[in-house]
Short mmCIF file of N, CA, C and O in Angstrom, two decimals:
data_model
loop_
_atom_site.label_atom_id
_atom_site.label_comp_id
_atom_site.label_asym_id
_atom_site.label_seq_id
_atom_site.Cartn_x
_atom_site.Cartn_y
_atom_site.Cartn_z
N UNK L 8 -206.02 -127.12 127.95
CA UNK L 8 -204.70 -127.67 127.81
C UNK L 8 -204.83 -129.17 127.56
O UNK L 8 -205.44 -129.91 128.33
N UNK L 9 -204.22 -129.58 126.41
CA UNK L 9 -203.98 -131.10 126.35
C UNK L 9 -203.12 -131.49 127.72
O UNK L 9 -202.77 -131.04 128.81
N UNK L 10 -203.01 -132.93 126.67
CA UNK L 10 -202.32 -134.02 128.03
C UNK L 10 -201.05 -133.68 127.53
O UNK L 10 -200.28 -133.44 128.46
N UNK L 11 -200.47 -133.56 126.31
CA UNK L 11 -199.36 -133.55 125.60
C UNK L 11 -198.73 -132.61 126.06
O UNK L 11 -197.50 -132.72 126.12
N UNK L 12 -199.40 -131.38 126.53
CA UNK L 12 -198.57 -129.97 126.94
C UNK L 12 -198.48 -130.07 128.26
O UNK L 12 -197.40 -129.78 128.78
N UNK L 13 -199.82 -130.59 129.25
CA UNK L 13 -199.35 -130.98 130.61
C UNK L 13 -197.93 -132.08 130.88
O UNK L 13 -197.08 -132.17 131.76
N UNK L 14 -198.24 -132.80 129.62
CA UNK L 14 -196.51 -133.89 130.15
C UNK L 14 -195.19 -133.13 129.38
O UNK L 14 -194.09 -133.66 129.53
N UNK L 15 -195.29 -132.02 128.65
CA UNK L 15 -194.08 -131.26 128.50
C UNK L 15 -194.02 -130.60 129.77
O UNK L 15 -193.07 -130.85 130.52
N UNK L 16 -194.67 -130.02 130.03
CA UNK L 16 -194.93 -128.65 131.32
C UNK L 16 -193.91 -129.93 132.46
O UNK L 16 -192.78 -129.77 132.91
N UNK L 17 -194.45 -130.61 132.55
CA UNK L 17 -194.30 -131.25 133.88
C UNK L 17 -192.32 -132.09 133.57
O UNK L 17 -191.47 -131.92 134.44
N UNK L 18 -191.96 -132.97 132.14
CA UNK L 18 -191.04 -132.94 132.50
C UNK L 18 -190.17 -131.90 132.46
O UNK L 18 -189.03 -132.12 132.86
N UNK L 19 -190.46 -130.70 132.02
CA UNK L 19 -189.60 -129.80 131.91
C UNK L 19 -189.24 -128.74 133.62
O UNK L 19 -188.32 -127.95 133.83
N UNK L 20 -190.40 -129.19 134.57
CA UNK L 20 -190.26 -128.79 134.94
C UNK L 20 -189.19 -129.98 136.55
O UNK L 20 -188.70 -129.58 137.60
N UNK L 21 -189.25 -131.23 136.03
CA UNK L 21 -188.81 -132.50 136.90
C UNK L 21 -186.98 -131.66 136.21
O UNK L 21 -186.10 -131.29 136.98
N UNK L 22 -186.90 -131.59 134.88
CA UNK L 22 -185.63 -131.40 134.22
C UNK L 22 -184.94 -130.12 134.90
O UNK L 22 -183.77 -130.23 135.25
N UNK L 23 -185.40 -129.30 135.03
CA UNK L 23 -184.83 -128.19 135.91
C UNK L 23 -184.65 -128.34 137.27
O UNK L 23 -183.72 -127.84 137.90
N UNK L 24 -185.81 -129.26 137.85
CA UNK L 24 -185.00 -129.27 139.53
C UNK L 24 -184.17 -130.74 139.71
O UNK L 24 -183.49 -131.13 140.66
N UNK L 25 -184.44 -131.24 138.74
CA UNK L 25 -182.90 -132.26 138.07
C UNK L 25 -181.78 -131.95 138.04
O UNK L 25 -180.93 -132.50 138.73
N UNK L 26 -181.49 -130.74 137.00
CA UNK L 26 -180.26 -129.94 137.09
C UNK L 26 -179.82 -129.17 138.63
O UNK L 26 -178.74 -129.25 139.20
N UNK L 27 -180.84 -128.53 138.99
CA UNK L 27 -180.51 -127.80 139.85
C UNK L 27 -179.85 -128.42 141.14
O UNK L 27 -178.81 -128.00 141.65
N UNK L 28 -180.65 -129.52 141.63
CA UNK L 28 -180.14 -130.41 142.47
C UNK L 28 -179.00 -131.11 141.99
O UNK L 28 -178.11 -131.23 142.83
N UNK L 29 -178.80 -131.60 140.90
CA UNK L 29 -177.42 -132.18 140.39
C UNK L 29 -176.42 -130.95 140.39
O UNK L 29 -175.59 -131.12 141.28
N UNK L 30 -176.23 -129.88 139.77
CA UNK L 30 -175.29 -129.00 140.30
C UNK L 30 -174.59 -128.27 141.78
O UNK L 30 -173.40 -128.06 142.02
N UNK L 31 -175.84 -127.98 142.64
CA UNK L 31 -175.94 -127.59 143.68
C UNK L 31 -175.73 -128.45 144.43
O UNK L 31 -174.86 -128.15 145.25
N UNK L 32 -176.37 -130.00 144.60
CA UNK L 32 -176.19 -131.24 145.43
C UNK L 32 -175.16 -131.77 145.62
O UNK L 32 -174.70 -132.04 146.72
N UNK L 33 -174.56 -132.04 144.35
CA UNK L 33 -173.23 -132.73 144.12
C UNK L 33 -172.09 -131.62 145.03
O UNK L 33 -171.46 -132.06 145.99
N UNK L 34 -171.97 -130.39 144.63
CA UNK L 34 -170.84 -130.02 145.00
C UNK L 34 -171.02 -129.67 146.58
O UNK L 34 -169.95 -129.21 146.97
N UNK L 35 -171.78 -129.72 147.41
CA UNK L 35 -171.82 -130.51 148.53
C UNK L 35 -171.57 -131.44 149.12
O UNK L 35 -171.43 -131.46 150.34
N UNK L 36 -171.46 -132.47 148.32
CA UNK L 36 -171.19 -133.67 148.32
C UNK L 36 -169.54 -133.93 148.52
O UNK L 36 -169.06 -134.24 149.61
N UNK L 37 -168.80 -133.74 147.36
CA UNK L 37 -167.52 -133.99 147.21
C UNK L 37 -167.13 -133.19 148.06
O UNK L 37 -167.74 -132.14 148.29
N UNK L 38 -165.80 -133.61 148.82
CA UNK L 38 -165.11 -133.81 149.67
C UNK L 38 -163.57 -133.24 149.04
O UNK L 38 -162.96 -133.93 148.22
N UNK L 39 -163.09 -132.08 149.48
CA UNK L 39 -161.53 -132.00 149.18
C UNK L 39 -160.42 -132.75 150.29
O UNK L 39 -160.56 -133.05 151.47
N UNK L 40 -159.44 -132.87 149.50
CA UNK L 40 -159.00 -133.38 150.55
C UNK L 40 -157.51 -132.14 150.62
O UNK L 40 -157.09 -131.34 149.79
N UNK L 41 -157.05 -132.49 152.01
CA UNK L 41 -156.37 -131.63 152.52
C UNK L 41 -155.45 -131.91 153.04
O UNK L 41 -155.39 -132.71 153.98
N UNK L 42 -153.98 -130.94 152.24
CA UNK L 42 -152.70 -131.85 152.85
C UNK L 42 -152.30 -131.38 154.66
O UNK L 42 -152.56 -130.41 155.37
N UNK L 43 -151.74 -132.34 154.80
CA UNK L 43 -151.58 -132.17 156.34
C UNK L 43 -150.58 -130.71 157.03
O UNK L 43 -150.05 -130.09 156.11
N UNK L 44 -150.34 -130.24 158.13
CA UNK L 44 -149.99 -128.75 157.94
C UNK L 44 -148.23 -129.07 157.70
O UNK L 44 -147.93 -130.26 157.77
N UNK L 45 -147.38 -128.35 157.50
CA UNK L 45 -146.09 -128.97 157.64
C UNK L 45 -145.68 -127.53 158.58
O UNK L 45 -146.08 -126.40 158.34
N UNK L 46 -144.73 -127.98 159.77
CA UNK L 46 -143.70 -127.33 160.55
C UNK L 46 -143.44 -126.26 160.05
O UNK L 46 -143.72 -125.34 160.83
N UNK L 47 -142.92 -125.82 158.81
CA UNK L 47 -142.42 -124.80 158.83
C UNK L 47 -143.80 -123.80 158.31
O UNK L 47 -143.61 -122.59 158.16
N UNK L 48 -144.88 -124.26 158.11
CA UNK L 48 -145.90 -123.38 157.99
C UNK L 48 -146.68 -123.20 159.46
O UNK L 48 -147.74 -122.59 159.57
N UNK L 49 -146.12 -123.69 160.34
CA UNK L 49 -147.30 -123.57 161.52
C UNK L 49 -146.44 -122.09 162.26
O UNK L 49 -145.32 -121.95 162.76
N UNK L 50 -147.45 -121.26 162.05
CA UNK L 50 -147.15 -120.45 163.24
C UNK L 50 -147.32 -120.23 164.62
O UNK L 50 -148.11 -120.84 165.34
N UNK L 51 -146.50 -119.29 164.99
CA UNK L 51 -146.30 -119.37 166.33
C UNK L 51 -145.12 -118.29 166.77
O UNK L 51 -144.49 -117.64 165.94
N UNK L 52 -144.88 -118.16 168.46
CA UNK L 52 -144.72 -116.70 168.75
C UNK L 52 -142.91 -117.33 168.57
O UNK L 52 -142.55 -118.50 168.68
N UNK L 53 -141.94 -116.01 168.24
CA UNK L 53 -140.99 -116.37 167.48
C UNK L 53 -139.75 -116.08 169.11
O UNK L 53 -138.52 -116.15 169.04
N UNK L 54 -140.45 -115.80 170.26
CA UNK L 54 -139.51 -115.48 171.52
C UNK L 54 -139.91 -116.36 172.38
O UNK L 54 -140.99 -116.48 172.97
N UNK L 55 -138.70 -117.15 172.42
CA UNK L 55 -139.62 -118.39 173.35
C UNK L 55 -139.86 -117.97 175.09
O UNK L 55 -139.28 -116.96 175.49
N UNK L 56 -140.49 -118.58 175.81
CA UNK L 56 -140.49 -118.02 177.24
C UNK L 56 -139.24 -118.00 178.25
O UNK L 56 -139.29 -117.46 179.35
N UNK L 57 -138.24 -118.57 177.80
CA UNK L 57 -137.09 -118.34 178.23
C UNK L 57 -136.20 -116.81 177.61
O UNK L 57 -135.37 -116.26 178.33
N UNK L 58 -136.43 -116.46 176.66
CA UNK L 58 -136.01 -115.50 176.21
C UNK L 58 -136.21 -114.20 176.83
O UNK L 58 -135.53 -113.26 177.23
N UNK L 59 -137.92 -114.70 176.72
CA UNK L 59 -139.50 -113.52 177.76
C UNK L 59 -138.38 -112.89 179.32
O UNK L 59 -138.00 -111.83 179.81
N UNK L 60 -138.26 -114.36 179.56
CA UNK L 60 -137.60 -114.21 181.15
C UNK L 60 -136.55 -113.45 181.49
O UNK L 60 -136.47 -112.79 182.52
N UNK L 61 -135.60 -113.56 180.49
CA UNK L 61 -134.42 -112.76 180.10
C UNK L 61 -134.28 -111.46 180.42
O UNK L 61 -133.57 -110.82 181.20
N UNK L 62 -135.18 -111.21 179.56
CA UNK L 62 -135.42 -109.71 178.77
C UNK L 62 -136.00 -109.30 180.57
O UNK L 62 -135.48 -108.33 181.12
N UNK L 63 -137.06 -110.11 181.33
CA UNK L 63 -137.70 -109.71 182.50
C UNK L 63 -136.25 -109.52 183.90
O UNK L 63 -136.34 -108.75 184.85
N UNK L 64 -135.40 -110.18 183.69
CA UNK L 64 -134.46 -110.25 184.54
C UNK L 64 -133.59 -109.24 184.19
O UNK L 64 -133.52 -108.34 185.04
N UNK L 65 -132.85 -109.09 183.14
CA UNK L 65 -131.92 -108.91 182.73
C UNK L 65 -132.33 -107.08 182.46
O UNK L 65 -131.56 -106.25 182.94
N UNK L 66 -133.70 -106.57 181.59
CA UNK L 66 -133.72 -104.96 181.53
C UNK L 66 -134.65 -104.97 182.93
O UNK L 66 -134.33 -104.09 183.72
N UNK L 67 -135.48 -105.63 183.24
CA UNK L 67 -136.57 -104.83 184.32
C UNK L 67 -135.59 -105.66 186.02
O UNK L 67 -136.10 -106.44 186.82
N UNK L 68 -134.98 -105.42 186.03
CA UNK L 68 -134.46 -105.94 187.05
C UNK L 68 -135.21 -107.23 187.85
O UNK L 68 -134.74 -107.42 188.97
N UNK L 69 -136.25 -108.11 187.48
CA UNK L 69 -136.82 -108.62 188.18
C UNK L 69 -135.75 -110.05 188.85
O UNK L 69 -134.98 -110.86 188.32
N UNK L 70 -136.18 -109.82 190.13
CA UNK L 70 -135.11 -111.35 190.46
C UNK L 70 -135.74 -112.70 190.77
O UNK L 70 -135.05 -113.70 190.96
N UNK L 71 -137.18 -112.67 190.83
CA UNK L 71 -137.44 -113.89 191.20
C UNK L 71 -139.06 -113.80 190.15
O UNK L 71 -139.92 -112.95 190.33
N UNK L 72 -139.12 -114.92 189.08
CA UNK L 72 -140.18 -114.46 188.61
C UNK L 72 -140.76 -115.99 189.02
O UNK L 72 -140.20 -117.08 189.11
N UNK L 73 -142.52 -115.43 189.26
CA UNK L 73 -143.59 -116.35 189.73
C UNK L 73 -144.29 -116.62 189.45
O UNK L 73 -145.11 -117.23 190.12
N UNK L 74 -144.45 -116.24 187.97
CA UNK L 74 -145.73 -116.87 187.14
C UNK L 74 -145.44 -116.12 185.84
O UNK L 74 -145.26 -114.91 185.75
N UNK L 75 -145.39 -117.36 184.42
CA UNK L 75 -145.45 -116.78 183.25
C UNK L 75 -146.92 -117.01 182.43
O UNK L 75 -147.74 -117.76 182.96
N UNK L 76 -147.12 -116.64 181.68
CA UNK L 76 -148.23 -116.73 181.05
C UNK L 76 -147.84 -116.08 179.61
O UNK L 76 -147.00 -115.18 179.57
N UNK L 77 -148.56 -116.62 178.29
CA UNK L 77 -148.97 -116.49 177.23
C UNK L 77 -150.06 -116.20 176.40
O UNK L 77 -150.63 -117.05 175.71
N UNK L 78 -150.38 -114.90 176.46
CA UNK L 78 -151.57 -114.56 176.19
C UNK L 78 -151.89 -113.38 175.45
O UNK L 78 -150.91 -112.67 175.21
N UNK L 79 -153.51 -112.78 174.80
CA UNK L 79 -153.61 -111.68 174.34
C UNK L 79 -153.61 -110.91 175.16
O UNK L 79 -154.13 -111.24 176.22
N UNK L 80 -152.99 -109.47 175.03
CA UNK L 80 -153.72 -108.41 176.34
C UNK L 80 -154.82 -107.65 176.05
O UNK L 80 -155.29 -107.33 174.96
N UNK L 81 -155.21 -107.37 177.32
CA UNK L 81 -156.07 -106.98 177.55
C UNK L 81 -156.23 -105.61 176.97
O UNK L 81 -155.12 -105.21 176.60
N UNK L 82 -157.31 -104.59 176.71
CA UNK L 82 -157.38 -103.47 175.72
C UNK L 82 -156.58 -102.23 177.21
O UNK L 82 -155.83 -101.27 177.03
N UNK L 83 -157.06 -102.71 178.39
CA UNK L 83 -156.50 -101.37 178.92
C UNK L 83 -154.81 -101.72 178.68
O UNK L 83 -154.00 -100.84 178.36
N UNK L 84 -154.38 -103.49 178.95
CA UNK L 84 -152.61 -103.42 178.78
C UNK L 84 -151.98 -102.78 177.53
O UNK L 84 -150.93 -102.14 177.56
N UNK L 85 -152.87 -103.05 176.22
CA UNK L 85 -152.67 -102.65 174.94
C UNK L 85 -152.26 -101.42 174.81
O UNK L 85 -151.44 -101.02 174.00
N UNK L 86 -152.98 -100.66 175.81
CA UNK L 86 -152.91 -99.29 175.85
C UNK L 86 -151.09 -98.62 176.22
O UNK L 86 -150.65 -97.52 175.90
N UNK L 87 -150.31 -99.83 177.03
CA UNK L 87 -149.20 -99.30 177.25
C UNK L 87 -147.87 -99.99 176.22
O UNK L 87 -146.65 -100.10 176.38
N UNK L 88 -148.69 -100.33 175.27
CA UNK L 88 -147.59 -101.44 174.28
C UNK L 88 -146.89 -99.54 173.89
O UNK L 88 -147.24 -98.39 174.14
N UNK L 89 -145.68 -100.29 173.13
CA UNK L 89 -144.81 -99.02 172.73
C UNK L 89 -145.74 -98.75 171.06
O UNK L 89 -146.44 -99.39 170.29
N UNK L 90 -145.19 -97.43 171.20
CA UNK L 90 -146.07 -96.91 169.88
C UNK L 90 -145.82 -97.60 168.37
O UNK L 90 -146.60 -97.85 167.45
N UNK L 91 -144.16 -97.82 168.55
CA UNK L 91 -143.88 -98.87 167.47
C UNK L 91 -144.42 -100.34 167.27
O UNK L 91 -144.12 -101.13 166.38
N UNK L 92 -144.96 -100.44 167.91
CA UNK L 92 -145.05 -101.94 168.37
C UNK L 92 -146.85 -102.60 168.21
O UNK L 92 -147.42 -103.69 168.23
N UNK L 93 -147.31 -100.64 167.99
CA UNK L 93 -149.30 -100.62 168.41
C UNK L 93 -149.60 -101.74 167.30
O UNK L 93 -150.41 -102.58 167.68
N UNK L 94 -148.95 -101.96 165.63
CA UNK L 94 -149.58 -102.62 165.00
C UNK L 94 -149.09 -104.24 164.48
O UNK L 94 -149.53 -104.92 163.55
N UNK L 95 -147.89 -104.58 165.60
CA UNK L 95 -147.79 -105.47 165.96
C UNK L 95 -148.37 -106.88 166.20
O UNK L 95 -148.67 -107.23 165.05
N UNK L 96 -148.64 -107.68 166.87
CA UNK L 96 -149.40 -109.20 167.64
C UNK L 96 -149.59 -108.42 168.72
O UNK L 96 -148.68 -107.84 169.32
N UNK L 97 -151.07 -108.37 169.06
CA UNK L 97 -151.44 -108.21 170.61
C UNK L 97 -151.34 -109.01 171.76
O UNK L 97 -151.97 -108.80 172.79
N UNK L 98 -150.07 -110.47 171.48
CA UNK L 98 -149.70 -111.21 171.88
C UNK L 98 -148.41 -111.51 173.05
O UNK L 98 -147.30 -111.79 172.62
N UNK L 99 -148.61 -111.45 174.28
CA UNK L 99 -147.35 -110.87 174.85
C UNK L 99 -147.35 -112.49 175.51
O UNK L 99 -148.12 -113.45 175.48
N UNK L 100 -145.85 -112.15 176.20
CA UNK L 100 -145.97 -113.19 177.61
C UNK L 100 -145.80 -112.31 178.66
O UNK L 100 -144.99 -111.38 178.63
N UNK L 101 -146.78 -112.66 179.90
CA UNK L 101 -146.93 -111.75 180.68
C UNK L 101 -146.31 -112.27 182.07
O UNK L 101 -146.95 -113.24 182.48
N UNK L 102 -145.18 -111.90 182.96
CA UNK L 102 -144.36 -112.07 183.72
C UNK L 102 -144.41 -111.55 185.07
O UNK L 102 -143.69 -110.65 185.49
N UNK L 103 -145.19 -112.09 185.65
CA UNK L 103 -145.64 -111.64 187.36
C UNK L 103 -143.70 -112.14 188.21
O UNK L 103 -142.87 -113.05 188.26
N UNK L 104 -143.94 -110.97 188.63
CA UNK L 104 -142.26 -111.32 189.19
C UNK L 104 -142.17 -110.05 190.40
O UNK L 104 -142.97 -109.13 190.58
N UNK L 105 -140.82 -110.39 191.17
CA UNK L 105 -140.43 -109.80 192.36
C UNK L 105 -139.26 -109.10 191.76
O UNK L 105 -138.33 -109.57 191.11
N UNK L 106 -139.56 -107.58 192.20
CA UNK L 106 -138.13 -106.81 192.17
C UNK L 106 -137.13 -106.63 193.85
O UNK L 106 -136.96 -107.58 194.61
N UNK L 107 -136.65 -105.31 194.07
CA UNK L 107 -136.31 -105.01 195.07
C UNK L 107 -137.30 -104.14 195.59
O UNK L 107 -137.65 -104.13 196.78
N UNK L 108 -137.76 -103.41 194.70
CA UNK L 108 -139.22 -102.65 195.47
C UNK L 108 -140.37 -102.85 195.24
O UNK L 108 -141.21 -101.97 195.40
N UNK L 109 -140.70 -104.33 194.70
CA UNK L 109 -141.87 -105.01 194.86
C UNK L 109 -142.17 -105.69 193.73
O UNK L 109 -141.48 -105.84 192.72
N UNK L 110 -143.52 -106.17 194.02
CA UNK L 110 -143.98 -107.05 192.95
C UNK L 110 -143.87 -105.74 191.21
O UNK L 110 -143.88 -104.51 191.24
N UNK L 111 -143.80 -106.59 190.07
CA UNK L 111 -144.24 -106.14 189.53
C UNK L 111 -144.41 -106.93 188.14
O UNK L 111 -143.54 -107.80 188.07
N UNK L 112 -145.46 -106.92 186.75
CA UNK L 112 -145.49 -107.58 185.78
C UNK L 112 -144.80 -107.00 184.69
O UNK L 112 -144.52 -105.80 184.71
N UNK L 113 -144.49 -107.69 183.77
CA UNK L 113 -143.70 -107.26 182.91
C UNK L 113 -144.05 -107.97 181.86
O UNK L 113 -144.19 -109.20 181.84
N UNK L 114 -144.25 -106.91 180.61
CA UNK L 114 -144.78 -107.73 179.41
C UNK L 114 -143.95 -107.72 178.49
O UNK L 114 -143.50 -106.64 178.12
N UNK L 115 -143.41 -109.27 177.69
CA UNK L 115 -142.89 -108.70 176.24
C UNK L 115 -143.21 -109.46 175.25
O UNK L 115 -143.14 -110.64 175.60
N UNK L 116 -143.58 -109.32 174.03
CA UNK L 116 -143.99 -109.11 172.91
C UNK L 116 -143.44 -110.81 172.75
O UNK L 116 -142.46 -111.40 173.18
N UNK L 117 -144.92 -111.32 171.69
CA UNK L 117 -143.77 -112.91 171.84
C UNK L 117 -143.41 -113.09 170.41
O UNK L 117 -143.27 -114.20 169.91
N UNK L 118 -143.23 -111.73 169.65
CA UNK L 118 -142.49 -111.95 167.86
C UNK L 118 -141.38 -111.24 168.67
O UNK L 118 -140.51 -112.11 168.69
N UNK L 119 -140.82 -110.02 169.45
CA UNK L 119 -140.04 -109.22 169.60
C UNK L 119 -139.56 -108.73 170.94
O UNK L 119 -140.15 -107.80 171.49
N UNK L 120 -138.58 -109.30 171.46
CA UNK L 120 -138.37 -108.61 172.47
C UNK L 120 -137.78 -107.47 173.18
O UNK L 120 -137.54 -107.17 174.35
N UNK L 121 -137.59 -106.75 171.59
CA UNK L 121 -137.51 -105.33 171.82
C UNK L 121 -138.73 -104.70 172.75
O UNK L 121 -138.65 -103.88 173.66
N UNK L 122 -139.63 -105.20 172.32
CA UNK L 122 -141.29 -104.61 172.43
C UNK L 122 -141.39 -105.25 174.19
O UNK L 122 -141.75 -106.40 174.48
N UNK L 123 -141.05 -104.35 175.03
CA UNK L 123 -141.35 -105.02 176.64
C UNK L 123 -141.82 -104.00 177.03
O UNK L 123 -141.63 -102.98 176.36
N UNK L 124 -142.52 -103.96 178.10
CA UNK L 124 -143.38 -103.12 178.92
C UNK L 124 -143.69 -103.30 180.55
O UNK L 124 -143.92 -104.36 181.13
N UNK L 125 -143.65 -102.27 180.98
CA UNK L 125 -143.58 -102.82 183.04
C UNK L 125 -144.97 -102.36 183.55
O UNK L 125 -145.10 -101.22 183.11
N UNK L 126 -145.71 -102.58 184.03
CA UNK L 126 -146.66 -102.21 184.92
C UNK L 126 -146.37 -102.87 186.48
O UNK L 126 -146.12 -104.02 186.85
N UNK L 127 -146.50 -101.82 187.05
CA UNK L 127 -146.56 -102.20 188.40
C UNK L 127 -147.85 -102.24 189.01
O UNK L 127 -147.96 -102.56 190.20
#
């Protein structure tokens, strides 16, 4: 092999990981930028916890409630969501409260408060 074909060989081969790194490198590089979120795109549960409470007072008779919470349930609570409701948000607010014949929780749905559920 000449010298002439070793210095083709060689820039041709500087020219390809030239490109390669300039295509691949760069678009690593640049940076999008990103508009900020706006209000009416942020989601979120559409029954506020006063509503939750309502629905806990008002159908499950509860009279004194003692702890709310906002959360996913759990796969065994999932298990008692209403059948309409199975493909729903696994998202309830969950309502530890006092009846007349005892403690009991009460879950409802935080898009729907059709969707409530009692476990005692």
């Amino acid at each position: 092999m000449g010298l002439s074909h070793r210095l083709l060989r060689s820039f041709m081969f500087f020219g390809i990981v030239f490109a390669v790194t300039l295509f691949t490198g760069c678009g690593a590089v640049v940076e999008t930028e990103q508009e900020p979120i706006k209000n009416h795109e942020v989601k979120g549960p559409k029954v506020t916890e006063d509503e939750a409470k309502l629905v806990a007072t008002s159908r499950f008779q509860v009279t004194k409630v003692e702890n709310v919470e906002l959360r996913t349930l759990t796969s065994v609570e999932f298990s008692y969501v209403p059948m309409d409701a199975k493909q729903l948000t696994p998202i309830y607010y969950v309502i530890k409260g006092q009846t007349t014949s005892g403690i009991t929780t009460i879950f409802v749905s935080s898009n729907d408060t059709r969707h409530a559920f009692e476990l005692k």
